[in-house]
């Protein structure tokens, strides 16, 4: 199979039929063998009924329905697990991503040898204040922190080599940082392609301004995980050692001063150095303990998905 198109969605009943026809037209005109995987992330409208109807009429359409809304990352995780294509394309269901971009993205993976190609919405049809400006700030911070030189981490239109999506685990709200996850997994041939962005035709956006706050928090998380996720003791142990050394030498100084240099001076408990030493040693011990616990948790962790699939359509065991 050439292409698996993975589309997570939430309450997009108005756009699904039009999106399917558009994608089918592009796939057929280019002669691609493909599958179209819709992941209904707990929609409360008639999105799933439309997916059921499309899957009954078209064998290439497949559907996954979540028990409730788990988030875009979990939807992508489920879609990636089921995808069988040599190239996996992700896109949003709101008709803002253009399916006409798919053939060129496919060629960049298969002919130019890239592991991942991310769309870059150079011209956006979103609110400048609420989306464009925060997005530019967010992307700048992501580039500087992760070292992945992309202009648009948030673009839903991306193409992946099959090995990439089978090697990474997209959890929490890490869908924004799939290129970073791919880089951390050893897939370094990452590029981007300017893509057409279209104004939303139906409904309203499902993401508010709070996504940027969560995005920056996730950025800190993924920075930590990429550097210390497999060796937490290297971070906590280092800081713990520094704190213990500071506390030890301060305590040693106080002890020598009280016993030999100034035995009749102030009580040790009346000196601020005593409390600094005590605090440093307590913090050092706690950091060491955090490092040990992190190592134990890491070694006992079992992989498990954190979503429930309620129904599936057109998937064969």
XYZ file of C-alpha atoms in Angstrom:
317
model
C 0.000 0.000 0.000
C 1.387 3.417 -0.956
C -0.261 5.812 1.472
C -2.138 5.759 4.753
C -3.941 9.033 5.457
C -4.602 9.472 9.179
C -7.190 12.093 10.119
C -8.119 12.761 13.765
C -11.337 14.687 14.213
C -13.791 16.086 16.718
C -17.263 17.283 15.670
C -16.529 17.844 11.975
C -19.776 16.479 10.480
C -20.067 19.286 7.902
C -16.682 18.704 6.291
C -16.243 14.902 6.207
C -18.043 14.082 2.961
C -16.396 16.938 1.103
C -12.997 16.023 2.518
C -13.383 12.391 1.451
C -14.347 13.332 -2.105
C -11.408 15.708 -2.353
C -8.904 13.148 -1.062
C -10.351 10.354 -3.234
C -10.064 12.563 -6.310
C -6.389 13.305 -5.607
C -5.587 9.646 -4.859
C -7.325 8.323 -7.965
C -5.829 10.917 -10.303
C -2.337 9.915 -9.111
C -3.006 6.172 -9.093
C -2.175 5.686 -5.413
C -3.164 2.564 -3.503
C -4.310 4.063 -0.203
C -6.325 3.805 2.968
C -8.091 6.672 4.717
C -8.268 6.303 8.506
C -10.658 8.587 10.368
C -10.253 8.675 14.162
C -13.351 10.057 15.863
C -12.056 11.520 19.120
C -15.353 11.425 21.025
C -17.526 13.531 18.719
C -20.972 14.455 19.971
C -22.415 15.273 16.547
C -23.097 12.878 13.663
C -19.439 12.540 12.596
C -19.311 8.816 13.369
C -22.496 8.085 11.416
C -20.952 9.760 8.392
C -17.747 7.735 8.829
C -19.818 4.532 9.084
C -21.631 5.389 5.865
C -18.415 6.241 4.040
C -16.754 3.006 5.203
C -19.743 0.943 4.010
C -19.615 2.523 0.570
C -15.815 2.686 0.182
C -13.496 -0.119 1.302
C -10.514 2.223 1.539
C -12.242 4.257 4.269
C -11.599 2.985 7.802
C -12.843 4.336 11.083
C -11.822 4.296 14.730
C -14.199 5.641 17.349
C -12.990 6.555 20.825
C -15.111 6.007 23.926
C -14.709 9.704 24.758
C -12.520 12.665 23.890
C -8.905 11.712 24.671
C -7.072 14.311 22.601
C -5.300 14.568 19.275
C -2.143 12.784 20.407
C -4.051 9.665 21.411
C -6.003 9.764 18.141
C -2.773 9.906 16.148
C -1.307 7.092 18.253
C -4.261 4.865 17.380
C -4.092 5.792 13.706
C -0.352 5.165 13.522
C -0.791 1.744 15.114
C -3.317 0.725 12.439
C -1.643 2.345 9.409
C -0.226 -0.036 6.777
C 1.013 2.344 4.094
C 4.647 2.880 3.126
C 4.073 6.601 3.697
C 1.753 7.969 6.379
C 0.109 11.348 5.823
C -1.584 13.205 8.668
C -3.978 16.084 8.143
C -6.837 17.835 9.901
C -10.487 17.275 9.042
C -11.544 20.936 8.902
C -10.634 21.422 5.188
C -7.867 23.885 6.087
C -5.227 21.382 4.918
C -5.112 20.888 1.151
C -5.061 17.253 -0.100
C -3.475 18.471 -3.338
C -0.205 18.667 -1.371
C -0.131 14.900 -0.753
C 1.571 13.748 -4.017
C 4.519 16.098 -3.519
C 4.863 15.103 0.139
C 4.823 11.450 -0.940
C 7.612 12.069 -3.458
C 9.755 13.826 -0.854
C 9.584 10.699 1.322
C 9.933 8.039 -1.372
C 12.238 9.745 -3.890
C 14.211 12.291 -1.876
C 14.660 9.983 1.099
C 13.325 12.134 3.919
C 12.095 10.449 7.100
C 9.587 13.197 7.871
C 8.292 16.212 5.966
C 6.292 18.827 7.834
C 3.950 21.312 6.227
C 4.712 25.006 6.618
C 1.730 27.338 6.455
C 3.589 30.459 5.306
C 0.344 32.316 4.674
C -2.305 31.677 7.298
C -5.991 32.508 7.320
C -6.316 32.670 11.103
C -6.632 35.500 13.578
C -3.371 37.461 13.769
C -3.701 38.212 17.494
C -5.091 34.953 18.844
C -3.270 32.482 16.566
C -0.618 33.855 14.221
C 1.482 35.835 16.694
C 1.366 33.219 19.507
C 2.155 30.546 16.918
C 5.268 32.404 15.721
C 6.481 32.800 19.307
C 5.760 29.162 20.054
C 7.573 27.924 16.938
C 10.593 30.109 17.713
C 10.833 28.661 21.230
C 10.403 25.126 19.886
C 13.203 25.594 17.345
C 15.615 26.978 19.917
C 14.815 24.355 22.531
C 14.635 21.247 20.356
C 17.215 21.998 17.675
C 14.739 20.954 14.948
C 14.711 23.726 12.362
C 11.049 23.880 11.355
C 8.984 27.018 10.885
C 5.635 25.418 11.759
C 5.553 22.625 14.344
C 1.771 22.898 14.663
C 0.854 22.199 11.041
C -1.328 19.080 10.924
C -0.266 18.228 7.368
C 2.813 16.011 7.622
C 4.291 13.005 5.824
C 6.193 10.192 7.515
C 8.141 7.166 6.475
C 6.393 4.104 7.904
C 9.327 3.289 10.207
C 8.989 6.673 11.918
C 5.401 6.300 13.118
C 6.040 2.716 14.217
C 9.051 3.794 16.302
C 7.660 6.733 18.285
C 5.020 6.929 20.988
C 2.719 9.948 20.817
C 1.142 10.498 24.238
C -0.192 13.337 26.356
C -0.289 16.344 24.043
C 2.974 15.625 22.266
C 1.476 15.685 18.756
C 2.988 19.151 18.342
C 6.439 17.693 18.805
C 6.358 14.590 16.625
C 9.367 15.922 14.635
C 11.283 16.198 17.927
C 10.214 12.695 18.953
C 11.371 11.431 15.553
C 14.732 13.154 15.910
C 15.183 11.696 19.395
C 14.448 8.245 17.930
C 17.277 8.662 15.413
C 15.371 9.878 12.334
C 17.398 12.934 11.361
C 16.315 13.500 7.743
C 13.571 15.993 8.575
C 12.430 18.681 6.171
C 9.490 20.973 5.545
C 7.426 22.075 2.594
C 5.409 25.294 2.227
C 1.759 24.281 1.899
C -1.473 26.056 1.107
C -3.586 26.980 4.100
C -7.289 27.664 3.713
C -9.789 29.475 5.849
C -12.070 27.252 7.929
C -15.199 26.553 5.908
C -17.429 24.954 8.553
C -17.774 25.135 12.313
C -15.290 26.647 14.748
C -11.813 25.747 15.890
C -11.559 23.169 18.689
C -8.395 24.745 20.088
C -8.278 27.893 22.187
C -5.465 30.159 23.306
C -4.763 27.824 26.220
C -3.164 25.358 23.784
C -0.110 27.620 23.596
C 0.305 27.542 27.373
C 0.047 23.753 27.304
C 2.371 23.742 24.318
C 5.129 25.585 26.172
C 4.733 23.265 29.165
C 4.949 20.268 26.836
C 8.053 21.822 25.278
C 9.758 21.854 28.676
C 8.666 18.250 29.221
C 9.994 17.027 25.903
C 13.285 18.898 26.431
C 13.695 17.083 29.734
C 12.675 13.722 28.287
C 14.956 14.064 25.276
C 17.991 14.801 27.464
C 17.285 12.882 30.657
C 14.293 10.631 29.940
C 16.489 7.508 29.846
C 18.854 8.643 32.609
C 17.071 10.808 35.211
C 19.832 10.179 37.740
C 22.198 12.210 35.565
C 20.143 15.338 36.252
C 18.866 14.802 39.776
C 22.044 13.086 40.911
C 24.255 15.919 39.658
C 22.222 18.601 41.421
C 21.936 16.405 44.502
C 25.713 16.006 44.616
C 26.218 19.777 44.303
C 23.790 20.438 47.150
C 25.353 17.785 49.379
C 28.871 19.111 48.737
C 27.787 22.660 49.575
C 26.042 21.454 52.739
C 28.964 19.230 53.778
C 31.638 21.917 53.465
C 29.503 24.511 55.236
C 28.883 22.057 58.072
C 32.599 21.182 58.168
C 33.511 24.853 58.343
C 31.058 25.462 61.176
C 32.348 22.440 63.071
C 36.035 23.461 62.765
C 35.221 27.045 63.670
C 33.269 26.034 66.757
C 35.741 23.394 67.988
C 39.074 25.045 67.286
C 38.857 28.641 66.073
C 36.127 30.300 68.116
C 34.774 27.847 70.729
C 33.239 30.561 72.863
C 31.498 32.457 70.065
C 27.880 32.313 68.964
C 25.971 29.079 69.067
C 26.011 27.242 65.749
C 22.200 27.385 65.619
C 22.393 31.188 65.734
C 24.442 31.369 62.555
C 22.748 31.537 59.127
C 25.378 29.199 57.641
C 23.966 26.386 59.760
C 20.539 26.641 58.154
C 22.029 26.998 54.688
C 24.069 23.822 55.246
C 21.064 21.962 56.654
C 18.815 23.033 53.750
C 21.446 22.136 51.150
C 21.923 18.636 52.572
C 18.175 18.030 52.777
C 17.703 19.220 49.166
C 20.630 17.112 48.027
C 19.201 13.999 49.659
C 15.781 14.650 48.112
C 17.258 15.152 44.635
C 19.205 11.908 44.950
C 16.012 10.159 46.044
C 14.129 11.649 43.063
C 16.825 10.340 40.738
C 16.682 6.844 42.217
C 12.876 6.783 42.018
C 13.036 7.972 38.400
C 15.408 5.142 37.519
C 13.185 2.572 39.263
C 10.040 3.854 37.523
C 11.813 3.871 34.157
C 12.875 0.253 34.524
C 9.493 -0.969 35.719
C 7.399 0.989 33.186
C 5.229 -1.068 30.894
C 3.964 0.294 27.593
C 0.211 0.834 27.627
C -2.190 2.916 25.633
C -4.298 5.421 27.510
C -7.435 5.411 25.407
C -10.382 3.086 24.777
C -11.557 2.245 21.260
C -15.324 1.886 21.201
C -15.812 0.786 17.556
C -13.824 0.129 14.393
C -14.767 -0.057 10.731
C -13.073 -1.907 7.822
C -10.086 -3.152 9.830
C -9.217 -6.796 9.403
C -7.321 -8.803 12.019
